Each structure stands twice: as C-alpha cells, then as structure tokens.
Amino acid sequence: AGDGFNVLCAAHPERVVRLTENWRQRTDSGRELARSLHAGDVDAAWRSLMDTDVIVVARNREHKLDTVAATVVEAIVEHGPRQVTCDAVTNVEVADLNARIHARLVAGGHIDPATVIRYRTHAGERELGAGTVLRVGSSLKAPGRCEALVRGERVRVTEAGRDRISIAFDDGRTRSLTPRTLFAHLD
C-alpha cells in the first residue's frame, strides 16, 4: 500500500483507513511496474522503474554523487538555478554534492572560472565565483541596516574577493559581506 498509507494506518489505529487510489498506476510505466510486482517478477519491475528515470543505480557513493551532480547541472543549465531542487542525497552528502555541482558549472563555463576564489572555512575548502547561487541558511540582520538575510532566500555572487563577497538578491538589492559572515549564514 505504500509507506504513506502504512504510516497513516499506524498513526490512527482506532480508525478504518481505506486506500482509494493508487497514483503510481496513473502512468503506463506505473501500471507496468505494478503488474510486474503483482506477478512476482522483480527483475521486470526493476527494469520498469529504471525506465522512468525515477531511480539512479550507482556503483558506489562517488559514482552516485557524480551522477546526481551531472543531472542537477543539466537541469540548472536548462531551467536556471532557482528552478532546480534536489533531494537525492543525505544531509551528510549535501556539501560534497554542492561542491561537485559547482565544479561542473565552472568547468562548463556557466560560472566564469577567472572569477573563482577558494576559501578556507570551518567546514573545509569552498569555491565561489561570479554566478554562484547561494541559499541563506540562517537569518542575519545587521545592526543599523534595513536589509536582512532571510532564511531560504537565494542570492547570486556578483563578485568574489578575498576580503569581501558581493551578492545580489532577486529584487535588486545588493550586499557585500566578509567571507566569514557569508559562510556562517549562506549555503
């Protein structure tokens, strides 16, 4: 019945819960997957699942992160960085995946390699260049300043320098932060 259905049943044992619709079977590939599973043909079910691009098979963690990074970069190039999200990795792997995505964007010329600077942070080395997109991870309101960094906002690096990093917001605001402040508040 699916994890969501099972969780609902476990959370409300006093109620009778009835599954009324199976969304997985709304597509040809979903129906083929269901037929294969009902017939006990796991190999056919696996092939059906693989054909949907829903799952990626990787040889190891390195291959998985490289494959996901390549897929995310293709989506960023096609749709723009603000239209792309990825939930294919664990929290522990996020920094590694982001570094791989950034390296591919630099290598592909989507971020100007001449503007990239490497910074040493508490979490290891990070690279930023003009065009790098960052997300505000923790809010920051500087005393005496009206513009704040709001958690979840995305900004684009306009200039990366050793002492200051300039960022631009979607609404046209700009800000210049020290690398230490930037890395403390932006991912």
mmCIF file of C-alpha atoms in Angstrom:
data_model
loop_
_atom_site.group_PDB
_atom_site.id
_atom_site.type_symbol
_atom_site.label_atom_id
_atom_site.label_comp_id
_atom_site.label_asym_id
_atom_site.label_seq_id
_atom_site.Cartn_x
_atom_site.Cartn_y
_atom_site.Cartn_z
ATOM 1 C CA ALA A 1 0.000 0.000 0.000
ATOM 2 C CA GLY A 2 2.983 2.355 0.327
ATOM 3 C CA ASP A 3 4.809 3.957 3.206
ATOM 4 C CA GLY A 4 2.448 6.923 3.470
ATOM 5 C CA PHE A 5 -0.569 4.654 3.761
ATOM 6 C CA ASN A 6 1.164 2.434 6.324
ATOM 7 C CA VAL A 7 2.157 5.444 8.441
ATOM 8 C CA LEU A 8 -1.427 6.730 8.330
ATOM 9 C CA CYS A 9 -2.771 3.351 9.475
ATOM 10 C CA ALA A 10 -0.217 3.123 12.302
ATOM 11 C CA ALA A 11 -0.918 6.687 13.449
ATOM 12 C CA HIS A 12 -4.691 6.123 13.597
ATOM 13 C CA PRO A 13 -5.249 2.508 14.692
ATOM 14 C CA GLU A 14 -8.715 3.373 16.003
ATOM 15 C CA ARG A 15 -9.909 4.330 12.514
ATOM 16 C CA VAL A 16 -10.621 2.254 9.464
ATOM 17 C CA VAL A 17 -8.487 3.539 6.642
ATOM 18 C CA ARG A 18 -9.194 2.526 3.060
ATOM 19 C CA LEU A 19 -6.830 3.145 0.167
ATOM 20 C CA THR A 20 -8.991 4.586 -2.614
ATOM 21 C CA GLU A 21 -6.487 5.464 -5.317
ATOM 22 C CA ASN A 22 -3.047 4.315 -6.333
ATOM 23 C CA TRP A 23 -1.257 7.209 -8.026
ATOM 24 C CA ARG A 24 1.610 5.021 -9.162
ATOM 25 C CA GLN A 25 -0.703 3.342 -11.631
ATOM 26 C CA ARG A 26 -1.734 6.534 -13.439
ATOM 27 C CA THR A 27 1.078 6.206 -15.989
ATOM 28 C CA ASP A 28 1.941 3.391 -18.373
ATOM 29 C CA SER A 29 5.237 2.840 -16.562
ATOM 30 C CA GLY A 30 3.452 2.812 -13.180
ATOM 31 C CA ARG A 31 0.950 0.234 -14.396
ATOM 32 C CA GLU A 32 3.743 -1.920 -15.858
ATOM 33 C CA LEU A 33 5.626 -1.721 -12.566
ATOM 34 C CA ALA A 34 2.508 -2.752 -10.610
ATOM 35 C CA ARG A 35 1.784 -5.660 -12.996
ATOM 36 C CA SER A 36 5.348 -6.914 -12.638
ATOM 37 C CA LEU A 37 5.272 -6.673 -8.843
ATOM 38 C CA HIS A 38 1.897 -8.442 -8.628
ATOM 39 C CA ALA A 39 3.269 -11.208 -10.865
ATOM 40 C CA GLY A 40 6.317 -11.518 -8.624
ATOM 41 C CA ASP A 41 8.694 -10.617 -11.449
ATOM 42 C CA VAL A 42 11.122 -8.375 -9.565
ATOM 43 C CA ASP A 43 13.536 -8.115 -12.495
ATOM 44 C CA ALA A 44 10.805 -6.782 -14.815
ATOM 45 C CA ALA A 45 9.623 -4.412 -12.072
ATOM 46 C CA TRP A 46 13.170 -3.125 -11.651
ATOM 47 C CA ARG A 47 13.531 -2.554 -15.414
ATOM 48 C CA SER A 48 10.210 -0.659 -15.442
ATOM 49 C CA LEU A 49 11.377 1.519 -12.584
ATOM 50 C CA MET A 50 14.724 2.200 -14.269
ATOM 51 C CA ASP A 51 12.954 3.278 -17.481
ATOM 52 C CA THR A 52 11.125 6.064 -15.620
ATOM 53 C CA ASP A 53 14.318 7.970 -14.633
ATOM 54 C CA VAL A 54 12.983 7.852 -11.076
ATOM 55 C CA ILE A 55 15.921 5.893 -9.789
ATOM 56 C CA VAL A 56 19.636 6.036 -10.379
ATOM 57 C CA VAL A 57 21.799 2.978 -9.921
ATOM 58 C CA ALA A 58 25.338 3.748 -8.914
ATOM 59 C CA ARG A 59 28.367 1.565 -8.334
ATOM 60 C CA ASN A 60 29.337 3.418 -5.173
ATOM 61 C CA ARG A 61 28.898 6.719 -3.323
ATOM 62 C CA GLU A 62 31.360 8.563 -5.581
ATOM 63 C CA HIS A 63 29.543 7.425 -8.721
ATOM 64 C CA LYS A 64 26.175 8.351 -7.185
ATOM 65 C CA LEU A 65 27.289 11.890 -6.316
ATOM 66 C CA ASP A 66 28.877 12.390 -9.742
ATOM 67 C CA THR A 67 25.722 11.139 -11.489
ATOM 68 C CA VAL A 68 23.409 13.311 -9.375
ATOM 69 C CA ALA A 69 25.703 16.334 -9.862
ATOM 70 C CA ALA A 70 25.644 15.872 -13.646
ATOM 71 C CA THR A 71 21.835 15.600 -13.608
ATOM 72 C CA VAL A 72 21.456 18.722 -11.450
ATOM 73 C CA VAL A 73 23.835 20.716 -13.673
ATOM 74 C CA GLU A 74 21.835 19.728 -16.779
ATOM 75 C CA ALA A 75 18.658 20.924 -15.047
ATOM 76 C CA ILE A 76 20.299 24.186 -13.917
ATOM 77 C CA VAL A 77 21.529 24.918 -17.446
ATOM 78 C CA GLU A 78 18.100 24.136 -18.913
ATOM 79 C CA HIS A 79 15.834 25.752 -16.284
ATOM 80 C CA GLY A 80 18.025 28.138 -14.246
ATOM 81 C CA PRO A 81 19.334 27.651 -10.695
ATOM 82 C CA ARG A 82 16.240 28.983 -8.961
ATOM 83 C CA GLN A 83 14.023 26.387 -10.639
ATOM 84 C CA VAL A 84 16.032 23.346 -9.539
ATOM 85 C CA THR A 85 15.951 21.404 -6.312
ATOM 86 C CA CYS A 86 17.443 18.047 -5.421
ATOM 87 C CA ASP A 87 16.614 15.644 -2.624
ATOM 88 C CA ALA A 88 18.564 12.638 -3.840
ATOM 89 C CA VAL A 89 21.275 12.697 -1.191
ATOM 90 C CA THR A 90 21.561 12.522 2.557
ATOM 91 C CA ASN A 91 22.270 15.610 4.666
ATOM 92 C CA VAL A 92 25.831 14.391 5.156
ATOM 93 C CA GLU A 93 26.365 14.356 1.369
ATOM 94 C CA VAL A 94 24.958 17.824 0.610
ATOM 95 C CA ALA A 95 28.234 19.769 0.894
ATOM 96 C CA ASP A 96 30.041 17.220 -1.273
ATOM 97 C CA LEU A 97 27.262 17.285 -3.885
ATOM 98 C CA ASN A 98 27.190 21.104 -3.936
ATOM 99 C CA ALA A 99 30.971 21.207 -4.469
ATOM 100 C CA ARG A 100 30.657 18.759 -7.386
ATOM 101 C CA ILE A 101 27.811 20.745 -8.949
ATOM 102 C CA HIS A 102 29.792 23.983 -8.599
ATOM 103 C CA ALA A 103 32.913 22.386 -10.125
ATOM 104 C CA ARG A 104 30.872 21.174 -13.123
ATOM 105 C CA LEU A 105 29.307 24.624 -13.587
ATOM 106 C CA VAL A 106 32.792 26.185 -13.539
ATOM 107 C CA ALA A 107 34.247 23.549 -15.893
ATOM 108 C CA GLY A 108 31.323 24.045 -18.274
ATOM 109 C CA GLY A 109 31.822 27.825 -18.303
ATOM 110 C CA HIS A 110 28.466 28.579 -16.650
ATOM 111 C CA ILE A 111 30.395 30.239 -13.828
ATOM 112 C CA ASP A 112 33.385 32.248 -15.061
ATOM 113 C CA PRO A 113 36.495 30.309 -13.925
ATOM 114 C CA ALA A 114 38.539 33.533 -13.833
ATOM 115 C CA THR A 115 36.337 34.865 -11.011
ATOM 116 C CA VAL A 116 36.517 31.773 -8.792
ATOM 117 C CA ILE A 117 38.269 32.088 -5.449
ATOM 118 C CA ARG A 118 38.916 29.275 -2.985
ATOM 119 C CA TYR A 119 38.150 29.996 0.665
ATOM 120 C CA ARG A 120 39.120 28.029 3.740
ATOM 121 C CA THR A 121 36.109 27.604 6.065
ATOM 122 C CA HIS A 122 35.334 25.680 9.231
ATOM 123 C CA ALA A 123 33.660 23.048 7.017
ATOM 124 C CA GLY A 124 36.618 22.740 4.640
ATOM 125 C CA GLU A 125 37.513 24.487 1.418
ATOM 126 C CA ARG A 126 34.783 26.216 -0.617
ATOM 127 C CA GLU A 127 34.917 27.897 -4.009
ATOM 128 C CA LEU A 128 32.806 30.845 -5.120
ATOM 129 C CA GLY A 129 32.755 32.800 -8.341
ATOM 130 C CA ALA A 130 30.587 35.332 -10.125
ATOM 131 C CA GLY A 131 27.339 33.479 -10.776
ATOM 132 C CA THR A 132 27.452 31.077 -7.837
ATOM 133 C CA VAL A 133 23.982 30.781 -6.317
ATOM 134 C CA LEU A 134 23.734 30.543 -2.523
ATOM 135 C CA ARG A 135 20.844 29.956 -0.133
ATOM 136 C CA VAL A 136 20.502 31.753 3.172
ATOM 137 C CA GLY A 137 20.732 29.045 5.824
ATOM 138 C CA SER A 138 20.392 31.245 8.881
ATOM 139 C CA SER A 139 18.935 34.732 9.094
ATOM 140 C CA LEU A 140 21.090 37.785 9.652
ATOM 141 C CA LYS A 141 20.017 41.336 10.432
ATOM 142 C CA ALA A 142 22.948 43.685 10.703
ATOM 143 C CA PRO A 143 22.560 46.407 13.367
ATOM 144 C CA GLY A 144 21.602 49.727 11.801
ATOM 145 C CA ARG A 145 20.927 48.184 8.384
ATOM 146 C CA CYS A 146 17.467 47.748 6.941
ATOM 147 C CA GLU A 147 18.101 44.787 4.654
ATOM 148 C CA ALA A 148 18.359 41.406 6.279
ATOM 149 C CA LEU A 149 19.239 37.945 5.037
ATOM 150 C CA VAL A 150 16.126 35.837 5.381
ATOM 151 C CA ARG A 151 16.371 32.074 5.742
ATOM 152 C CA GLY A 152 15.604 30.330 2.447
ATOM 153 C CA GLU A 153 16.338 33.339 0.213
ATOM 154 C CA ARG A 154 18.621 32.706 -2.722
ATOM 155 C CA VAL A 155 21.300 35.130 -3.800
ATOM 156 C CA ARG A 156 23.818 35.220 -6.625
ATOM 157 C CA VAL A 157 27.500 36.068 -6.092
ATOM 158 C CA THR A 158 28.382 39.078 -8.249
ATOM 159 C CA GLU A 159 31.988 39.398 -7.133
ATOM 160 C CA ALA A 160 34.191 37.141 -5.043
ATOM 161 C CA GLY A 161 37.128 38.810 -3.339
ATOM 162 C CA ARG A 162 39.496 37.804 -0.581
ATOM 163 C CA ASP A 163 38.106 40.369 1.894
ATOM 164 C CA ARG A 164 34.521 40.914 0.645
ATOM 165 C CA ILE A 165 31.994 38.929 -1.353
ATOM 166 C CA SER A 166 29.265 40.864 -3.168
ATOM 167 C CA ILE A 167 25.854 39.259 -3.571
ATOM 168 C CA ALA A 168 22.659 40.277 -5.363
ATOM 169 C CA PHE A 169 19.085 39.431 -4.382
ATOM 170 C CA ASP A 170 16.285 38.725 -6.861
ATOM 171 C CA ASP A 171 14.636 42.044 -6.005
ATOM 172 C CA GLY A 172 17.758 44.018 -6.996
ATOM 173 C CA ARG A 173 19.197 44.588 -3.522
ATOM 174 C CA THR A 174 22.919 44.055 -3.167
ATOM 175 C CA ARG A 175 25.096 43.357 -0.185
ATOM 176 C CA SER A 176 28.808 42.973 0.496
ATOM 177 C CA LEU A 177 29.856 40.543 3.231
ATOM 178 C CA THR A 178 33.092 39.252 4.633
ATOM 179 C CA PRO A 179 33.780 35.625 3.719
ATOM 180 C CA ARG A 180 33.436 34.666 7.386
ATOM 181 C CA THR A 181 29.946 36.217 7.658
ATOM 182 C CA LEU A 182 28.858 34.829 4.293
ATOM 183 C CA PHE A 183 29.894 31.263 5.077
ATOM 184 C CA ALA A 184 28.277 31.476 8.510
ATOM 185 C CA HIS A 185 24.874 32.329 7.011
ATOM 186 C CA LEU A 186 24.765 31.063 3.397
ATOM 187 C CA ASP A 187 24.968 27.573 1.944
#
